[in-house]
Amino acid sequence: MEKIAWQGKFIKVTTEEMLGSTWERAYIPNGLVIFPVTDEGKILVIREKRPHETPNVRLKPVSGMLDAGEAPEACAQRELQEEIGFKAMTLTRFWTYKTSGTVNSETHFFLAENLVSSKLPNPDGEDTIEAIIALTPQELQEKIQSEEMRWGVSVMGWFKLQQWLGGQNREL
């Protein structure tokens, strides 16, 4: 039986005795990553302050955590509005990545198109976002290759999006 070893605001760690060993599990909230695309085919990414990370500024797509009971599509729209001030008229979930075992969570990946202006206040504070940057797919690929964009989940999502688009016989 799992026992809670530690519980924070976002992370829970449990232990469980099985087959003579102690197994640890970390549970993190389910989340999402969104690739918003402009009418010109550019992907909007965020340069965001992250004082608890090294480096303390990172380049990332729109992302966030689902609130309890919140549908992924509703969360995606909310995060778009909070972080970049847009709502997607076309929102397509192209992949869901689920981890289980040592780290447990689910991440939903979306392509957001036909963007319209619609700003909601950012609960993390408006000053956490340094800039919203529009990149061509090639420029985004270069940011990944140079490790300027290095958040692993986002990078996986970018490659999965490229694969999905190829299956749809389309490009951004």
mmCIF file of N, CA and C in Angstrom, residues 27 40 52 83 90 132-133 136 161:
data_model
loop_
_atom_site.group_PDB
_atom_site.id
_atom_site.type_symbol
_atom_site.label_atom_id
_atom_site.label_comp_id
_atom_site.label_asym_id
_atom_site.label_seq_id
_atom_site.Cartn_x
_atom_site.Cartn_y
_atom_site.Cartn_z
ATOM 1 N N TYR A 27 4.071 12.147 -7.967
ATOM 2 C CA TYR A 27 2.866 12.499 -8.724
ATOM 3 C C TYR A 27 2.888 14.007 -8.948
ATOM 4 N N GLU A 40 0.292 33.708 -40.214
ATOM 5 C CA GLU A 40 1.492 33.697 -41.063
ATOM 6 C C GLU A 40 2.284 32.397 -40.912
ATOM 7 N N HIS A 52 13.366 29.968 -9.878
ATOM 8 C CA HIS A 52 13.743 28.742 -9.185
ATOM 9 C C HIS A 52 14.463 27.753 -10.095
ATOM 10 N N GLU A 83 -1.438 33.595 -20.820
ATOM 11 C CA GLU A 83 -0.020 33.753 -21.130
ATOM 12 C C GLU A 83 0.266 34.617 -22.354
ATOM 13 N N THR A 90 -9.639 27.346 -33.463
ATOM 14 C CA THR A 90 -9.407 25.945 -33.821
ATOM 15 C C THR A 90 -8.359 25.392 -32.869
ATOM 16 N N ILE A 132 6.838 37.628 -25.862
ATOM 17 C CA ILE A 132 6.175 36.627 -26.700
ATOM 18 C C ILE A 132 6.862 36.730 -28.051
ATOM 19 N N ILE A 133 7.388 35.616 -28.522
ATOM 20 C CA ILE A 133 8.213 35.605 -29.722
ATOM 21 C C ILE A 133 7.552 34.736 -30.783
ATOM 22 N N THR A 136 9.401 31.009 -36.986
ATOM 23 C CA THR A 136 9.053 30.074 -38.052
ATOM 24 C C THR A 136 9.342 28.663 -37.540
ATOM 25 N N LEU A 161 4.407 16.832 -32.942
ATOM 26 C CA LEU A 161 3.588 17.685 -33.804
ATOM 27 C C LEU A 161 4.052 17.565 -35.256
#
